[in-house]
Structure formats: C-alpha cells, structure tokens
Coordinates of C-alpha atoms in Angstrom, one line a residue:
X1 CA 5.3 117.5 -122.0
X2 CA 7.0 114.7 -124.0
X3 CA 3.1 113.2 -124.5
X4 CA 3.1 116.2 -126.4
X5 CA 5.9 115.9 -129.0
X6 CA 8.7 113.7 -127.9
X7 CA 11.3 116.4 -129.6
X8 CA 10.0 119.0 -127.4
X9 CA 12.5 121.5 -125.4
X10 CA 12.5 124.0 -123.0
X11 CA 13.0 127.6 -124.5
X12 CA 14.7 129.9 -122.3
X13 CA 15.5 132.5 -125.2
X14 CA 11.7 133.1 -125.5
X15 CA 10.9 137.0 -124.8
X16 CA 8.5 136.6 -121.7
X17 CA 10.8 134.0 -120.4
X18 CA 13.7 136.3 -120.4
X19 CA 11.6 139.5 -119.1
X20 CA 10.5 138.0 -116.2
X21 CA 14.3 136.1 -115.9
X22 CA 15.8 139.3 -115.9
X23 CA 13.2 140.9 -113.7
X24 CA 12.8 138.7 -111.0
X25 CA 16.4 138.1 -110.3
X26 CA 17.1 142.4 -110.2
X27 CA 14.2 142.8 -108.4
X28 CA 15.4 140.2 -105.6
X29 CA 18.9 141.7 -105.7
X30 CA 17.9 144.9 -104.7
X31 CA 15.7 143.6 -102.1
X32 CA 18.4 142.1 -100.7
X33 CA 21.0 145.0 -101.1
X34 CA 17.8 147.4 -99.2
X35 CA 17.3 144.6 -96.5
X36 CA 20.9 144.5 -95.4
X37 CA 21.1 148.5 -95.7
X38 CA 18.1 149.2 -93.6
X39 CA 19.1 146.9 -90.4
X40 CA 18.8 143.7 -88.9
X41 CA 15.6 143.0 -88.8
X42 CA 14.8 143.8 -92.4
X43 CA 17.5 141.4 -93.5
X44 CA 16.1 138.8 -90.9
X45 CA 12.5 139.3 -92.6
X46 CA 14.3 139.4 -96.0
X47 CA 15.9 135.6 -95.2
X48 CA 12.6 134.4 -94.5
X49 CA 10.6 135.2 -97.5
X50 CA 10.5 132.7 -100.3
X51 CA 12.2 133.8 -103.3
X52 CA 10.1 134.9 -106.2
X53 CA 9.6 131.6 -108.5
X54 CA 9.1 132.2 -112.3
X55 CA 5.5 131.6 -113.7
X56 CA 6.1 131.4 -117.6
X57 CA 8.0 129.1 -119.4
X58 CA 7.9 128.0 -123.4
X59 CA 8.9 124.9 -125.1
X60 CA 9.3 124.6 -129.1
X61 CA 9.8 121.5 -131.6
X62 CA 9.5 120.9 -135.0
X63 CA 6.9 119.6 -137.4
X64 CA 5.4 118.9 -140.7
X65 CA 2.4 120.9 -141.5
X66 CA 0.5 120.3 -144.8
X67 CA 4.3 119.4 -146.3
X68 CA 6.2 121.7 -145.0
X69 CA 8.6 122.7 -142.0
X70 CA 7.6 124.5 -139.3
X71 CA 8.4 125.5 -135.8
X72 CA 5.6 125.3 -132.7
X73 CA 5.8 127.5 -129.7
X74 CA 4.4 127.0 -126.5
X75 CA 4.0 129.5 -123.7
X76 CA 2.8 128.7 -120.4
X77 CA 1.8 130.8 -117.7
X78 CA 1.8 128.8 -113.9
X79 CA 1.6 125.4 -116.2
X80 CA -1.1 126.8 -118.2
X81 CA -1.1 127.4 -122.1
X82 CA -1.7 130.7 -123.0
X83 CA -0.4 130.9 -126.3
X84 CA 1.3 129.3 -129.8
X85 CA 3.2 130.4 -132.1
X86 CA 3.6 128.3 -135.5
X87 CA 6.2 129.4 -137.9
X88 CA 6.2 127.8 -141.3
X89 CA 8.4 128.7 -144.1
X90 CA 7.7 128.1 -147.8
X91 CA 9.6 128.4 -151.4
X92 CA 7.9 129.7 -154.6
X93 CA 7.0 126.6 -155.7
X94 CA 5.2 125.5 -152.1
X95 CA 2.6 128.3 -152.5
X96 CA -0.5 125.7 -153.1
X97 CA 0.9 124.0 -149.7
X98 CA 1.0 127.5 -148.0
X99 CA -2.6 128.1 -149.6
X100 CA -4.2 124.9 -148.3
X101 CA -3.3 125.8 -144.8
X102 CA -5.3 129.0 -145.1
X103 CA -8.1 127.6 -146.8
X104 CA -8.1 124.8 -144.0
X105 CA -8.7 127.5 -141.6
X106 CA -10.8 129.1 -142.9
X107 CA -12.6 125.9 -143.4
X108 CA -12.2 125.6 -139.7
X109 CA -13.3 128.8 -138.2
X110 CA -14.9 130.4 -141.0
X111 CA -13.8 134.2 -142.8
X112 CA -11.4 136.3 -140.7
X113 CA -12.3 139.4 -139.2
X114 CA -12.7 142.5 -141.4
X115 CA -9.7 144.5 -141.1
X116 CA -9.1 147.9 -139.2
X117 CA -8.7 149.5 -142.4
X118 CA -10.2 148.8 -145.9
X119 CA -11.6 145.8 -147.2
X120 CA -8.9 144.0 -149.3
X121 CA -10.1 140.7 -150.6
X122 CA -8.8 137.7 -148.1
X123 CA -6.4 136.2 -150.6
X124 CA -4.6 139.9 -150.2
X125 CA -4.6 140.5 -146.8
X126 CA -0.8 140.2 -145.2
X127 CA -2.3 139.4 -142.2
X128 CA -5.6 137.6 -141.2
X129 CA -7.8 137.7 -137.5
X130 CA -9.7 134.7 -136.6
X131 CA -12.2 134.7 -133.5
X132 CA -12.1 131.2 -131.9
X133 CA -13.3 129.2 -128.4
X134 CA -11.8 131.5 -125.7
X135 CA -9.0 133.2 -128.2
X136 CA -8.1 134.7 -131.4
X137 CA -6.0 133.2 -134.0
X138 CA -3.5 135.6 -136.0
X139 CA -2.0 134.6 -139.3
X140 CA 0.7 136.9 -140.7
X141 CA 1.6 136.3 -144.3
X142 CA 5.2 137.1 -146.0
X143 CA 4.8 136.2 -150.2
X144 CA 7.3 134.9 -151.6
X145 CA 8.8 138.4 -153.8
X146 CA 10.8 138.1 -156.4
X147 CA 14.7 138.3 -155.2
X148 CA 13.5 136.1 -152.1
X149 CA 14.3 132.7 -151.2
X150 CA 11.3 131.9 -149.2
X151 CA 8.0 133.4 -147.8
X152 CA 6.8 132.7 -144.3
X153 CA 3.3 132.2 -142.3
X154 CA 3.0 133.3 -138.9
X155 CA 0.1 131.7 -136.7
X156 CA 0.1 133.6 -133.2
X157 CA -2.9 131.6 -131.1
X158 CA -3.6 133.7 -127.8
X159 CA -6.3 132.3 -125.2
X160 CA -7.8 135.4 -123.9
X161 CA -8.0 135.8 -120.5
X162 CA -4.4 134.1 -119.4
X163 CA -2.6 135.9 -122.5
X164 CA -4.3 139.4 -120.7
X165 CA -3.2 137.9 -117.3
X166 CA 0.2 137.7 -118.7
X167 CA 1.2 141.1 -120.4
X168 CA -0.7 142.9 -117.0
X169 CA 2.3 140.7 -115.1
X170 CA 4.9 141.5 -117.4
X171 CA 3.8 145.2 -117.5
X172 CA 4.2 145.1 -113.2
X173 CA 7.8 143.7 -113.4
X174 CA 9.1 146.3 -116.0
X175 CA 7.1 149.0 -114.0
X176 CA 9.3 147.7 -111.1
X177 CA 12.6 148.1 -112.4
X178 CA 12.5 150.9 -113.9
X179 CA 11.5 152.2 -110.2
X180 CA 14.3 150.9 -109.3
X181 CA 17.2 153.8 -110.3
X182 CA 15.2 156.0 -109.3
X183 CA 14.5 154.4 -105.8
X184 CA 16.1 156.4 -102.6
X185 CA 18.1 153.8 -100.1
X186 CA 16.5 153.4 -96.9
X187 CA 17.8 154.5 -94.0
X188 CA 19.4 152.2 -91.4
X189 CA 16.8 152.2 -88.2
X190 CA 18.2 149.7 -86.0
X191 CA 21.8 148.1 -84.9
X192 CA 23.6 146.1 -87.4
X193 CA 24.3 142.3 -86.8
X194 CA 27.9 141.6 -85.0
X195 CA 29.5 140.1 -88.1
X196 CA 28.7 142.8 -90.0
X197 CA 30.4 145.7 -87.3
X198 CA 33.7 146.8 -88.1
X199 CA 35.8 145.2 -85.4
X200 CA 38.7 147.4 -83.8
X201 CA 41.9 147.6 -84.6
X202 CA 43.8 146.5 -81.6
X203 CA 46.8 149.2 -82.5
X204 CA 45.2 152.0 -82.2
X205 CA 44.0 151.1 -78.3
X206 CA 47.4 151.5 -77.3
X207 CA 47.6 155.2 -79.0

C-alpha cells in the first residue's frame, strides 16, 4: 500500500468498515451467548469454528489535484479495490482549477450520461455520470454561493461487479442483526459441562 502513496492510512471510520465492524462482532456474540445456552456440544462446535474475519477495509491520504487539496479514498473488498472516493475543495477564485478537472474528464471519457430528469446543459448539472472500463464515475458538484467559503467536487469511482458484491454483503449483515431481537433462545438439549453446574452447598446436606 505505501507503493501507492507513502502518506497512506488505514481508515477505520469509513461507513462499510464500521457496518461490517459492528456486525461481525454482535453477530459472533450472540452466537456465542446461543452456543453456551443450547448445551455442550453446541458450545464445543461453537470453539471450533474460525471467527468471522472482516473483508473490507479503506485507506485515505492527501493530494494535489490540478492545484488544489484533496482527499483520496480507497475501499477494498478481500484486498480488492472496489471503489474511490476523491474529495477536493475549492475557493471562489479556484473555479478555472475546479473547471479544468471537469473538462479533463470529460476529455478522458467523453460527455456524461444524460440525466434522469431534463436535459440541463453540462456546465449546470450538480452532478455528472460517466460510463468507464468495468465502472462508473460520479462527480457531484457544490458552487461556490455567495455567503460560502468554499465549493467542493465529489468523484465517487465504483467498479461494478465487486461494488454490487459489496452492498449484497453489507445488506446480509444488517438483515442479520436486525434478526437478532427478534430471535427466540434455543432450548438447552443436552447436559451442561461440569464447570458450568452449580456445585452444592455443603450446608444444606446436613439439613
């Protein structure tokens, strides 16, 4: 990763990373909590799985792009990139920076999409779609209003099929816990281990 950008870091606050954080380690607890409930055996098979290890992850540095800040995302999925996210920020008087960027993609991967709704022209679109090899670019555009200290561009690159992969994965684990309130405990169906019996009190043999 540091042949990448030697600034890079790990970004544990990033959304997927957290989601699937959170999921994984509920999801094991109550596993755990339902294996020592239902008997020994289940807690014996329970001890011998593998615990659940997390698939995405997301770094993030900084850079210069066409003279100006900005902040790179990447997200992984099982070592894999599956999507960037470049934030740059830009004051009133960086708006022919800010418009050289478009223009270069544009030069790149030719117009954007045609919108959902209506046909504004380009330059008045807040936000722009761009097919590309295996993904889709999205810009998002903030202006610079009046009363504002700075306007922002948003470039969200997805590659198709692992980004798809990843939201039907994160979709499973938030299916999962919220099965889990409503989840009955099991029964117990076979003897407890010895350490887990309440011994007897020795007093009350003599009563």
């Amino acid at each position: 990763m540091r042949e990448i950008e030697p600034d890079i870091a790990a970004h544990a606050g990033a959304e997927a990373v957290t989601v699937e954080a959170e999921a994984l380690g509920r999801i094991h607890a109550d596993e755990k909590r339902k294996a020592k409930a239902t008997g020994r055996q289940a807690w014996k098979a329970f001890r011998s799985r593998p615990v659940p290890q997390p698939r995405l992850a997301a770094y993030r540095f900084w850079l210069d792009l066409g003279g100006l800040p900005g902040r790179v995302e990447l997200r992984f999925v099982d070592d894999r990139l599956y999507a960037a996210v470049v934030r740059v920020l830009y004051r009133a008087k960086d708006k022919p920076k800010a418009a050289r960027i478009l223009d270069g993609l544009m030069s790149k991967y030719g117009q954007p999409l045609d919108p959902p709704t209506g046909m504004a022209p380009v330059a008045e679109r807040p936000r722009l779609d761009f097919e590309i090899p295996g993904g889709r670019l999205q810009v998002l555009r903030r202006r610079v209003e009046p009363g504002d200290a700075r306007g922002m561009l948003r470039l969200h690159y997805r590659e198709a099929a692992l980004s798809e992969g990843v939201e039907r994965y994160l979709q499973g684990l938030r299916g999962r816990l919220a099965s889990l309130s409503v989840a009955p405990d099991p029964a117990p169906t076979d003897r407890p281990d010895a350490e887990d019996t309440p011994r007897a009190d020795p007093l009350l043999q003599h009563l």
